[in-house]
Short mmCIF file of C-alpha atoms in Angstrom, two decimals:
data_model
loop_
_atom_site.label_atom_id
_atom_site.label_comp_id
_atom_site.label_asym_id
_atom_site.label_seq_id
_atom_site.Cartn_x
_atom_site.Cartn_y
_atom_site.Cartn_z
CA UNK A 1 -1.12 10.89 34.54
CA UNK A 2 -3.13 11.96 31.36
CA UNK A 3 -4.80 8.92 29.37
CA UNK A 4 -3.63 10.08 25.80
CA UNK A 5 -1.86 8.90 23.29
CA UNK A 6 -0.52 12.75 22.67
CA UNK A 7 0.96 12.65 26.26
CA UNK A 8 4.50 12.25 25.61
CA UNK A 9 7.15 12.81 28.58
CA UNK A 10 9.87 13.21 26.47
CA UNK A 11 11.57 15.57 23.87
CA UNK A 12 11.40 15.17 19.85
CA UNK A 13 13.94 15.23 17.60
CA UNK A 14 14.93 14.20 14.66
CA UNK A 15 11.81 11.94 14.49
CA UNK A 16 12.48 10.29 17.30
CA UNK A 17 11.12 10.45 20.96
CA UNK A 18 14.54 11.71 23.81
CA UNK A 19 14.66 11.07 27.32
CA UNK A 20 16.21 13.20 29.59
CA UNK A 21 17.80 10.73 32.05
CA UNK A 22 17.08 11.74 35.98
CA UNK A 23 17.23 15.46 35.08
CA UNK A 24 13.91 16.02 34.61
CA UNK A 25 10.70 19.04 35.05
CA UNK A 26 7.80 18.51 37.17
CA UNK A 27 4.77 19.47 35.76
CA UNK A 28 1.91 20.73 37.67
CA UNK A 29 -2.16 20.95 37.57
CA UNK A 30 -2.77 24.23 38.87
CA UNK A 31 -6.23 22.90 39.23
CA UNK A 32 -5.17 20.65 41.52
CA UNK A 33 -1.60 21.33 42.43
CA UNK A 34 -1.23 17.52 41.49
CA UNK A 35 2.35 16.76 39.06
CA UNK A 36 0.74 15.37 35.94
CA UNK A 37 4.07 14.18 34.80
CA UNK A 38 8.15 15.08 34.15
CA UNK A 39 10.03 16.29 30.69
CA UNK A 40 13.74 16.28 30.38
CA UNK A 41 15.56 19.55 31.40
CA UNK A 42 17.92 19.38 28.34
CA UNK A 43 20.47 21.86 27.72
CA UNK A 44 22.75 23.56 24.86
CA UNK A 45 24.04 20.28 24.19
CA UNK A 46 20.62 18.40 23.08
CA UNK A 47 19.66 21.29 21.59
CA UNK A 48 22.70 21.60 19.39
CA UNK A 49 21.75 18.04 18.16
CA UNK A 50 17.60 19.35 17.99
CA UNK A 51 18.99 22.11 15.73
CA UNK A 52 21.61 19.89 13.32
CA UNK A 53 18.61 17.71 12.68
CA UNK A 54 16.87 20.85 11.56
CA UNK A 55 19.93 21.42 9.29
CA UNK A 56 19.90 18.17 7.46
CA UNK A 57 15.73 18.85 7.25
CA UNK A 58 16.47 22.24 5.50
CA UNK A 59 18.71 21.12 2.48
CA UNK A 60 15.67 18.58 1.27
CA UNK A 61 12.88 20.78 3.02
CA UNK A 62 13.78 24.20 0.86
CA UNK A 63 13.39 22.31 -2.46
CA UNK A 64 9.82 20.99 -1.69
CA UNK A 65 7.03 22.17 -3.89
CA UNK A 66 5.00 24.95 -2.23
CA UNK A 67 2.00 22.86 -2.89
CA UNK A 68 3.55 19.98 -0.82
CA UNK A 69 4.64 22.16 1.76
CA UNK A 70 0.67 23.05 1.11
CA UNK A 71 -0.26 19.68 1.64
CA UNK A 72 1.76 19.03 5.04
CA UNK A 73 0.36 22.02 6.76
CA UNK A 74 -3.27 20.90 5.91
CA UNK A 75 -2.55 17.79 7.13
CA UNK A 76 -1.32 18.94 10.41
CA UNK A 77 -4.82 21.09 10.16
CA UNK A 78 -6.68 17.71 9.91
CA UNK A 79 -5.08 16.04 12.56
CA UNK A 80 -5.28 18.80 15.23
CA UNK A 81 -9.35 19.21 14.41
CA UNK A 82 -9.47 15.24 14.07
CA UNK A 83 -8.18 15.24 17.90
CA UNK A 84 -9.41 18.05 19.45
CA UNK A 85 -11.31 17.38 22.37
CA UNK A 86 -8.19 15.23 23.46
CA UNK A 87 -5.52 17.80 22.66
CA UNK A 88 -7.98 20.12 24.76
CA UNK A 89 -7.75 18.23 27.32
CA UNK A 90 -3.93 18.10 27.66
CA UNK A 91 -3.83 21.93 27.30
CA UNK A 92 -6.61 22.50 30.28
CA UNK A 93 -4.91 20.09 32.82
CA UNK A 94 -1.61 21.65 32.10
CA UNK A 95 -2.55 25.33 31.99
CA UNK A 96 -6.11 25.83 34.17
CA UNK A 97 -8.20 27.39 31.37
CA UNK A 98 -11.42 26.30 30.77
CA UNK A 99 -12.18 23.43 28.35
CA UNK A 100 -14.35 25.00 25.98
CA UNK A 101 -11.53 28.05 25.55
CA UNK A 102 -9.20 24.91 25.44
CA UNK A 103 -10.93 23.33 22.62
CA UNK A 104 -11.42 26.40 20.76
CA UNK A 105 -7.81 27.27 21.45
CA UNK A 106 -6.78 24.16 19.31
CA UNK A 107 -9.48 25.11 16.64
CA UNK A 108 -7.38 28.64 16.48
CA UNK A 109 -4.17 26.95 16.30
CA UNK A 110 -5.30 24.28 13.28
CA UNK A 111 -6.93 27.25 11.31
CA UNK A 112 -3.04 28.60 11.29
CA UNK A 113 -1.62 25.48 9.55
CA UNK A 114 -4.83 25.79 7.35
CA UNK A 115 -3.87 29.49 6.18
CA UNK A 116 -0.25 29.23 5.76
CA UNK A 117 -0.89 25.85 3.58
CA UNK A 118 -2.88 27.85 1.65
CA UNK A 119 -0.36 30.84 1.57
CA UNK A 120 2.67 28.73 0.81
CA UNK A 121 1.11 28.94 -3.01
CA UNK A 122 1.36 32.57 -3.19
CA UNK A 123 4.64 33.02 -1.85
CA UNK A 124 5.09 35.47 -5.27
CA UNK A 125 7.95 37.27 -6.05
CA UNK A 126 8.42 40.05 -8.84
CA UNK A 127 9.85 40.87 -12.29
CA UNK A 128 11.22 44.68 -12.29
CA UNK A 129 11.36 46.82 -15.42
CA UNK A 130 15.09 47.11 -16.10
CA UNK A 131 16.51 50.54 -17.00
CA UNK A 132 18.88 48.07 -19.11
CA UNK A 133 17.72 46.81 -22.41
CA UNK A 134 19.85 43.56 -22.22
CA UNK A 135 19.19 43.12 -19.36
CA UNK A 136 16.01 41.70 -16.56
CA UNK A 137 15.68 42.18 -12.84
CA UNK A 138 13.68 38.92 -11.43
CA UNK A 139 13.43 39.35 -7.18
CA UNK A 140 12.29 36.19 -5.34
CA UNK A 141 11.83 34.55 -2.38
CA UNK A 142 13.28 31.82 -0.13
CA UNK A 143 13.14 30.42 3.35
CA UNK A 144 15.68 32.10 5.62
CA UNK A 145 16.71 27.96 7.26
CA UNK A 146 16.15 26.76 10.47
CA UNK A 147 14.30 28.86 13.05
CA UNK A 148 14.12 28.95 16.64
CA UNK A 149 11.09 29.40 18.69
CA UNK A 150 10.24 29.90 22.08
CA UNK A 151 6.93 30.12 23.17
CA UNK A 152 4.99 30.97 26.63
CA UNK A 153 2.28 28.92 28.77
CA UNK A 154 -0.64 30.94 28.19
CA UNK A 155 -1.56 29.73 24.91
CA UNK A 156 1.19 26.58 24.59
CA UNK A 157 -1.35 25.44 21.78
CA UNK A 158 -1.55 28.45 19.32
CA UNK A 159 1.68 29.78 19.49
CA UNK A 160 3.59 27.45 18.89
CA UNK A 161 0.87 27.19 15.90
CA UNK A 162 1.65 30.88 14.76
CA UNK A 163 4.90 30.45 14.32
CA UNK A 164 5.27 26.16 13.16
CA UNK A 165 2.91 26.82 10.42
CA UNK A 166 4.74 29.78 8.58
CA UNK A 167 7.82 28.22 9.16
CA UNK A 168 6.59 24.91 7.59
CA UNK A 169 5.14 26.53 4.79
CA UNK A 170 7.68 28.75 3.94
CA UNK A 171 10.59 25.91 3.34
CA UNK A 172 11.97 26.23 6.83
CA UNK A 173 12.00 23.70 9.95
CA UNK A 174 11.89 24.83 13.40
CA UNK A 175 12.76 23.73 16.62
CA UNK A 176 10.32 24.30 20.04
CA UNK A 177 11.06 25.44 23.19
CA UNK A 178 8.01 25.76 25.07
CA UNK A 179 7.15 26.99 28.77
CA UNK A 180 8.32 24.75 31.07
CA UNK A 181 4.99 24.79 32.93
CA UNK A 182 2.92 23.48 29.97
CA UNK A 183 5.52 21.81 27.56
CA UNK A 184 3.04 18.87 27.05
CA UNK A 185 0.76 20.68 24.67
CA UNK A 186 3.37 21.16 22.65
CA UNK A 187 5.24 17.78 22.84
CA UNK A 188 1.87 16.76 21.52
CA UNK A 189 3.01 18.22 17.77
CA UNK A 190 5.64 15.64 18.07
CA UNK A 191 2.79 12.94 17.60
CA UNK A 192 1.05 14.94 15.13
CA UNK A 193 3.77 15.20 13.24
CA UNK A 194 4.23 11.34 12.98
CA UNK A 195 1.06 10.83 12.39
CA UNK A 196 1.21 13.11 9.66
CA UNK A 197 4.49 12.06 8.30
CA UNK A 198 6.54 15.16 8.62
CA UNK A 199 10.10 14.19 7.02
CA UNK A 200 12.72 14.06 10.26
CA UNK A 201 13.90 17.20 11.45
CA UNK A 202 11.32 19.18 9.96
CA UNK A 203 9.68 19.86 13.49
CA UNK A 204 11.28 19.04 17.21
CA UNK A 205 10.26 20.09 19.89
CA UNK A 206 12.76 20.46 22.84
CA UNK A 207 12.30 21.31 26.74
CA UNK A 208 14.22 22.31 29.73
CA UNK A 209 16.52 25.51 30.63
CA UNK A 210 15.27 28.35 28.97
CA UNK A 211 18.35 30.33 29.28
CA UNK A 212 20.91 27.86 28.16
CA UNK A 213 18.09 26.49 25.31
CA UNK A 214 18.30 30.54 24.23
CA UNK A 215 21.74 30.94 24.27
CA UNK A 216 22.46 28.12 21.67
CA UNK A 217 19.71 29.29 19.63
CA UNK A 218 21.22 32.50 19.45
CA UNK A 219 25.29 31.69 19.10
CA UNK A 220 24.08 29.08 16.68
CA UNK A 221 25.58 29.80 13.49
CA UNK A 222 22.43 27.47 11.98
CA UNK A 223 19.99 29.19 12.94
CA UNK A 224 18.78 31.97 10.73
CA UNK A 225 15.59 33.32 12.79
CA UNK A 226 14.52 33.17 16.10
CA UNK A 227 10.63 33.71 17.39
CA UNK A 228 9.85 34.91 20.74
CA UNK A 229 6.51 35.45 22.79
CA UNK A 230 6.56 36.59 26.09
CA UNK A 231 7.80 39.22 28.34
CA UNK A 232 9.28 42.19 27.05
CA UNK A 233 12.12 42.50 29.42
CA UNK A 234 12.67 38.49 28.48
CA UNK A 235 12.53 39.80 25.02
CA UNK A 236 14.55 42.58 24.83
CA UNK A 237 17.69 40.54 26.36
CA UNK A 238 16.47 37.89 23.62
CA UNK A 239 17.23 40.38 21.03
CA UNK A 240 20.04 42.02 22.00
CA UNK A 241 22.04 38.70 21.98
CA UNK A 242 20.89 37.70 18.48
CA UNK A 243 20.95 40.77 16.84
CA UNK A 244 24.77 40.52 17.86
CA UNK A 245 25.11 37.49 15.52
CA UNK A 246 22.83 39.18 12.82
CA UNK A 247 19.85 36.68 13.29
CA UNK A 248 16.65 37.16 11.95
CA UNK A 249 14.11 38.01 14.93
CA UNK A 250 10.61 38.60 15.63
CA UNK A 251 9.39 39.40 18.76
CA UNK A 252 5.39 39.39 20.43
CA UNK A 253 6.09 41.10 23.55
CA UNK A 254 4.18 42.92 26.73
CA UNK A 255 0.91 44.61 26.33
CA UNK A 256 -1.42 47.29 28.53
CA UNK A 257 -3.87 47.33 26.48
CA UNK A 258 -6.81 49.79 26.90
CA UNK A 259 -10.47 49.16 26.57
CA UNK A 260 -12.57 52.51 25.73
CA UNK A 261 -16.25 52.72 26.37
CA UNK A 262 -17.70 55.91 25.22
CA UNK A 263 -20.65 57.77 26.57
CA UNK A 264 -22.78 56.75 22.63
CA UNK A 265 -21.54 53.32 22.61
CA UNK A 266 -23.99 50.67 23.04
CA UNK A 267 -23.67 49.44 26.72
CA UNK A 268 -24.61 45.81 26.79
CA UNK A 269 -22.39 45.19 23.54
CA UNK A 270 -19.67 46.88 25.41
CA UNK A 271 -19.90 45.22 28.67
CA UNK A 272 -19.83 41.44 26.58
CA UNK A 273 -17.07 42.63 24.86
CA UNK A 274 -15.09 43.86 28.18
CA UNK A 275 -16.27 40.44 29.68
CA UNK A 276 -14.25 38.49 26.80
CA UNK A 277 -11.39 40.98 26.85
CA UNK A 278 -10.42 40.67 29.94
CA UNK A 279 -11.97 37.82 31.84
CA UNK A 280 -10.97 35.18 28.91
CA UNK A 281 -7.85 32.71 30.26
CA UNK A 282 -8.68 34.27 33.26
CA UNK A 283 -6.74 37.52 32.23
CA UNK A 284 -3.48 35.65 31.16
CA UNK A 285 -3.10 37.49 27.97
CA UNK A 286 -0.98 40.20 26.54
CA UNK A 287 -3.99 41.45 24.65
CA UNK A 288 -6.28 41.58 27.51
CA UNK A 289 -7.93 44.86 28.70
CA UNK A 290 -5.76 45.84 31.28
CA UNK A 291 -7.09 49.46 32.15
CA UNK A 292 -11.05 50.27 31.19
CA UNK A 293 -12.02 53.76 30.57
CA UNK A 294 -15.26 54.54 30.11
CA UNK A 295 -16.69 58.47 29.68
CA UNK A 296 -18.39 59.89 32.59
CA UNK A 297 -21.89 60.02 30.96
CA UNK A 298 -22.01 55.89 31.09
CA UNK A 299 -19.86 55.28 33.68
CA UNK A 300 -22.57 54.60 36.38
CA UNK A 301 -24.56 52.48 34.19
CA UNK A 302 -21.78 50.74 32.94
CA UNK A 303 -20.56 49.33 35.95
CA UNK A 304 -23.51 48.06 37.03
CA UNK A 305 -23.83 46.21 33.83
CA UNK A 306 -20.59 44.94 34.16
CA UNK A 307 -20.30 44.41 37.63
CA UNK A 308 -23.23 42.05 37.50
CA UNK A 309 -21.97 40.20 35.13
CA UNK A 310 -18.93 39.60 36.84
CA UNK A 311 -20.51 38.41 39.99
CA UNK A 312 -22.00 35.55 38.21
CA UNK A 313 -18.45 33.88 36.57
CA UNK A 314 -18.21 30.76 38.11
CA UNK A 315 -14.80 29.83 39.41
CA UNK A 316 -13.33 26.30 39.36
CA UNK A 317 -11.57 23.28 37.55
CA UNK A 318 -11.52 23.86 33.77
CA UNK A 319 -12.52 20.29 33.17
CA UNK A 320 -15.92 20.92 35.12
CA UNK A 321 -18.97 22.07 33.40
CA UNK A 322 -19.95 25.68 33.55
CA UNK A 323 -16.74 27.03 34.58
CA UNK A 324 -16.16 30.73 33.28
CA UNK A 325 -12.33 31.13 34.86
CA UNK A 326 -9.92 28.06 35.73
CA UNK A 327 -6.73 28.65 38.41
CA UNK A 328 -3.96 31.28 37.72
CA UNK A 329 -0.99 29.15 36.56
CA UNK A 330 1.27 29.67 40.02
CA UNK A 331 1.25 31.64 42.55
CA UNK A 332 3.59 34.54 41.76
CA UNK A 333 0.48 35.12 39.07
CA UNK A 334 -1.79 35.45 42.04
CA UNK A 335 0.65 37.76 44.21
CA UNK A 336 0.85 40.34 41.34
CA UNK A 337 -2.73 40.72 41.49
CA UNK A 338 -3.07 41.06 44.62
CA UNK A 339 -0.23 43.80 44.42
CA UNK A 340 -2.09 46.05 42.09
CA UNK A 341 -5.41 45.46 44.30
CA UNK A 342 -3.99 46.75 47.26
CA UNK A 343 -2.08 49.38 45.43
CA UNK A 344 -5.36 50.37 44.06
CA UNK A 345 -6.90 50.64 47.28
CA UNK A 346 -4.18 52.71 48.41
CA UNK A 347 -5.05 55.00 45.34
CA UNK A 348 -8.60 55.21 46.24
CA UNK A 349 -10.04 52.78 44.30
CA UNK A 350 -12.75 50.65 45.48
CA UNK A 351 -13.16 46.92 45.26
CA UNK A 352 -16.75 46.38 43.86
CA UNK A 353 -16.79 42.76 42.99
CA UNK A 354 -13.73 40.20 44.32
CA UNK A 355 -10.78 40.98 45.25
CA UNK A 356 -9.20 38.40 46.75
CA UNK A 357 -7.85 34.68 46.49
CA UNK A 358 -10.92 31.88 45.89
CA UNK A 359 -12.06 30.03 48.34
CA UNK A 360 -11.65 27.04 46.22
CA UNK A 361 -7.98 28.12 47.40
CA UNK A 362 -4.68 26.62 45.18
CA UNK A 363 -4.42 29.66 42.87
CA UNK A 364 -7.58 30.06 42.18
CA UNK A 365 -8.60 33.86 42.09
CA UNK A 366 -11.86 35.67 42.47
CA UNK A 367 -13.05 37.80 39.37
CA UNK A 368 -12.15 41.18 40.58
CA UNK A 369 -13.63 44.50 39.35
CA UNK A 370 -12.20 48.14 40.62
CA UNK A 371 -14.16 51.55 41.04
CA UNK A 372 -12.62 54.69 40.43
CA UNK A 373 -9.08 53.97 39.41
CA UNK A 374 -6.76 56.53 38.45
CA UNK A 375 -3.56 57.15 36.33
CA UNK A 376 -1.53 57.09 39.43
CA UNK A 377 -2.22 53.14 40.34
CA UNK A 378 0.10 50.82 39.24
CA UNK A 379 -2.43 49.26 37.68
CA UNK A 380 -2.37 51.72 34.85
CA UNK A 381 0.88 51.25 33.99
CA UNK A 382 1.82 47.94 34.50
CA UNK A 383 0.52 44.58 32.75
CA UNK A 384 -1.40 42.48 35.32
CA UNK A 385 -1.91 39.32 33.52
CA UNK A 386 -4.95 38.28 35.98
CA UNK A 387 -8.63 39.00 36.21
CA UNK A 388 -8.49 42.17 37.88
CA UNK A 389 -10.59 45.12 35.96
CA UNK A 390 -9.56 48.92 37.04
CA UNK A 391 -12.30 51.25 35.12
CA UNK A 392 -11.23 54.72 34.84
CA UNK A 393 -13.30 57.73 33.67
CA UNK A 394 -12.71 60.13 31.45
CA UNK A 395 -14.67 63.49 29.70
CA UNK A 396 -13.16 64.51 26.72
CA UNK A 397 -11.78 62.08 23.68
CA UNK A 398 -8.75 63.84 23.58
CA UNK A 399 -8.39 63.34 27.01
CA UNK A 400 -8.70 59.37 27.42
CA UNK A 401 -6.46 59.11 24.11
CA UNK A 402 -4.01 60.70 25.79
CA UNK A 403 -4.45 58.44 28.60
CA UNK A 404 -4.64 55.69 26.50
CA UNK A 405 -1.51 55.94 25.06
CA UNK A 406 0.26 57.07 27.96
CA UNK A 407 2.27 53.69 28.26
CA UNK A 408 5.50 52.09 26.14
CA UNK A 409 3.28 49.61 25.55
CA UNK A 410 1.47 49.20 22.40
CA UNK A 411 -0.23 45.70 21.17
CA UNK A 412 -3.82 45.79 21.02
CA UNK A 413 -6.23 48.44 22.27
CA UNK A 414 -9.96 48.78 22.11
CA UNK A 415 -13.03 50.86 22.00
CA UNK A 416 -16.84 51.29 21.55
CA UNK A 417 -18.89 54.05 19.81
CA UNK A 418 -21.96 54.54 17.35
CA UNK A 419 -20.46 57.83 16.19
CA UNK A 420 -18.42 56.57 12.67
CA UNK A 421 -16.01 60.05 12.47
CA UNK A 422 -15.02 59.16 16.25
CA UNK A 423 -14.17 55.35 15.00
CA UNK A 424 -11.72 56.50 12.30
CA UNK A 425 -10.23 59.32 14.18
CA UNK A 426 -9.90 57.19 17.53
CA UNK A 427 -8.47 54.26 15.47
CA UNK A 428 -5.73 56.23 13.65
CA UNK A 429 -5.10 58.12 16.93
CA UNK A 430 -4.40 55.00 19.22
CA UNK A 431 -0.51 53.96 19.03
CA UNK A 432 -0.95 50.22 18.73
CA UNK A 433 -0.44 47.36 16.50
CA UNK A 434 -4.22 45.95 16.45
CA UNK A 435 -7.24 48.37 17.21
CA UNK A 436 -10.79 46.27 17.88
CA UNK A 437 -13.45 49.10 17.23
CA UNK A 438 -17.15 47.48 18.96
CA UNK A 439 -15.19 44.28 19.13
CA UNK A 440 -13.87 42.66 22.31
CA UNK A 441 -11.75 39.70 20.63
CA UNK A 442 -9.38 40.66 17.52
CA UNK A 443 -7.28 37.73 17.25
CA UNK A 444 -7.67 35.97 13.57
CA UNK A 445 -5.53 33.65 11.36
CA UNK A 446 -5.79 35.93 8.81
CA UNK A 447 -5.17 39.32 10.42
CA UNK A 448 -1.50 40.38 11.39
CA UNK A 449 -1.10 40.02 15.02
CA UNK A 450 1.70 42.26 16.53
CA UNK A 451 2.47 45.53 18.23
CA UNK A 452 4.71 48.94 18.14
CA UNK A 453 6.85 50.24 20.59
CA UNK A 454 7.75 47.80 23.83
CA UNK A 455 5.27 45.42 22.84
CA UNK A 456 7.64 44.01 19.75
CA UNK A 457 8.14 43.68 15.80
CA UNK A 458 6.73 41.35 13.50
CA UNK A 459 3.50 40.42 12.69
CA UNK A 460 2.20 36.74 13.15
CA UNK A 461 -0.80 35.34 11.16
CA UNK A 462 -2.36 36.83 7.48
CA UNK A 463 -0.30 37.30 4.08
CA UNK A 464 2.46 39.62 6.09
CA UNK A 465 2.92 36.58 8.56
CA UNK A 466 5.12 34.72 5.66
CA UNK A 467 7.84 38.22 5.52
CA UNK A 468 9.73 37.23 8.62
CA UNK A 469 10.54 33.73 7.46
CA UNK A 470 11.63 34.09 3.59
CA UNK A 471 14.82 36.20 2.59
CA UNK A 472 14.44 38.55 -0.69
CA UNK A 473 16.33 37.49 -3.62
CA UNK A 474 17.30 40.05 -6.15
CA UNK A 475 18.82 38.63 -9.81
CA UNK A 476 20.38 40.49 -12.28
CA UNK A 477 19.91 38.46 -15.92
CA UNK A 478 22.55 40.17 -18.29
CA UNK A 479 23.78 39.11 -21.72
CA UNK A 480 20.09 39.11 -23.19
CA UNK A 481 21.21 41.60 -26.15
CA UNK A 482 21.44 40.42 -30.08
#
């Protein structure tokens, strides 16, 4: 059990803390494999009643001044930063990640409620010439109503952040479904938000089936958006069924992201930043370098820089000091890596540093780096969400673009070079959402954070992070002749 006052074993709604009677979710510590504690398992029933709340928030909600809506958002800033190391906490025992990414994972998320406060005053419309003397075009902008968000465990913190804040701020209330195996992160906004003093409604936060929690978001006549991170198979199906009842959707899906390491980039600046990309929550993000190329010139001395590196992560409980990479968050995690590691070795490719499960044991995993991959592992083609690095090579930069963007993937990518013509050509070349040029961590409040192709639509965070929460109003004011 978790000493907090933000530990909160049952749903919010409405203002008001739900239990969930005997049908409950156990919640592990994949640190530990100890269950920390049990939320309700609710259904399309309690969600009906999460999402009529909503309703009744939206008709007083809509008509709030933007700089209230301002005001609440800030607040929620101040109370996340005011409680961090706590809130950190919560989010490390539930998920494995380190503390310090913890902590700075709830820094992330308050900076979100920070920029959309501030970008709920600049929610501007437009007044268009009028071909029509008599008359004026005027085009504004209001909340779309009560959105629906579902969110994943690897960051249970921020993304529910990404998406609560512009909602908030744009005259909309939302209702949470979080993963199942870290739901207590987010039940947590549930206290911030009465400590706050969110009107009722505005936020609730709701666990249990995914698929029946989905299905009443979607054939929900009251809701007017739904939010989705996660898989893109998940997210696809997701979209399908709300697109048939013409909701609103945005969707931050699957990744494969590739991290490029040419032969006049500078080595130790690209080996820190391949460290961060791909080692940080122990390789349990969709922007995570999933395939490293690196030209032939470097490639030698390059994975001897990084290789070292790698050998000195220490592995272990994300509450203890030092640790570099908690536990996976269940097993199947660990079983897919250890399906593209012996693929790989199938392939060819040769296991340099890990490789295997920890001995620490649980599913703890050893920091694993791969020599010699090629296109034909599954590695290259499919996400591995662990710490397992494949590094290709490549000659030409035609060549590893190609290869690059040989995947219907396409979320974040990354790459390193002195040579400033390369840079711009390379970045317009690359068929992602989010390029990182000498930069191994892109994610920013105010930056739009999405992809192309499989890996979704939308854009999360900065001024175009408002767009898929307001509707477009267009009036016509005739009669203005003499």
């Amino acid at each position: 059990m978790i000493d907090s006052r933000f530990f909160k074993q049952q749903c919010y709604v409405d203002g008001a803390w739900i239990d969930g009677g005997n049908d409950t979710i156990a919640v592990n510590n994949p640190a530990t494999g100890e269950i920390i504690g049990t939320v309700p398992k609710f259904g399309r029933e309690e969600t009906r009643k999460a999402i009529a709340a909503a309703e009744r928030a939206f008709r007083e909600w809509r008509h709030v001044s933007a700089e209230e809506r301002g005001n609440a958002c800030r607040r929620i800033h101040d109370a996340l930063m005011d409680n961090q190391t706590e809130l950190g906490r919560i989010l490390t025992t539930e998920m494995g990640k380190p503390l310090a990414e913890a902590n700075g994972e709830v820094a992330y998320a308050a900076r979100f409620f920070k920029w959309f406060g501030e970008e709920a005053r600049r929610l501007y419309g437009d007044v268009i010439p009028s071909p029509f003397g008599d008359k004026r075009i005027i085009v504004t902008k209001e909340p779309v109503g009560v959105v629906g968000s579902i969110t994943p465990w690897n960051f249970p913190t921020a993304m529910i952040a990404r998406k609560a804040a512009a909602a908030i701020a744009a005259g909309c209330p939302i209702v949470c479904k979080p993963a199942s195996q870290t739901p207590f992160s987010a039940l947590a906004y549930g206290v911030v938000a009465e400590e706050v003093g969110l009107p009722k409604g505005l936020l609730n936060v709701v666990t249990g089936s995914a698929s029946a929690i989905a299905d009443e978001f979607c054939e929900n006549p009251a809701v007017r958006k739904i939010t989705f991170t996660g898989s893109t198979p998940v997210g696809k199906g997701l979209a399908a069924k709300a697109s048939a009842h013409m909701k609103r959707i945005s969707m931050e899906l699957g990744g494969n992201a590739p991290f490029i390491v040419f032969d006049d980039a500078d080595l130790d600046r690209a080996v820190d930043g391949a460290i961060a990309c791909k080692y940080r929550n122990s390789g349990q993000t969709c922007v995570c370098a999933n395939r490293l190329y690196v030209q032939a010139g470097v490639y030698d001395a390059f994975m001897a820089k990084f290789a070292a590196k790698v050998s000195g992560m220490k592995v272990g409980d994300g509450l203890e000091e030092g640790v570099a990479q908690g536990p996976l968050i269940d097993e199947s995690a660990v079983e897919k890596s250890l399906e593209h590691i012996a693929d790989a070795r199938a392939h060819g490719g040769e296991i340099v540093v890990g490789g295997a499960r920890h001995e620490l044991g649980l599913t703890y995993f050893q920091p694993t780096v791969i020599r010699n991959a090629t296109q034909e592992m599954l590695i290259a083609r499919d996400e591995t969400f662990g710490p397992v690095a494949p590094v290709f090579r490549f000659d030409t930069e035609e060549e590893v673009v190609r290869m690059a963007n040989a995947t219907e993937y396409g979320l974040a990518s990354y790459f390193y070079t002195s040579d400033l013509g390369r840079a711009f050509r390379v970045c317009e070349a690359l068929e992602y959402g989010m390029v990182a040029v000498n930069e191994g961590v892109l994610s920013t409040e105010v930056a739009p954070f999405g992809g192309v192709k499989d890996s979704g639509m939308g854009r999360e965070g900065s001024k175009y992070g408002l767009d898929d929460y307001v509707n477009v109003k267009y009036a016509l004011i005739g009669g203005l002749g003499k």
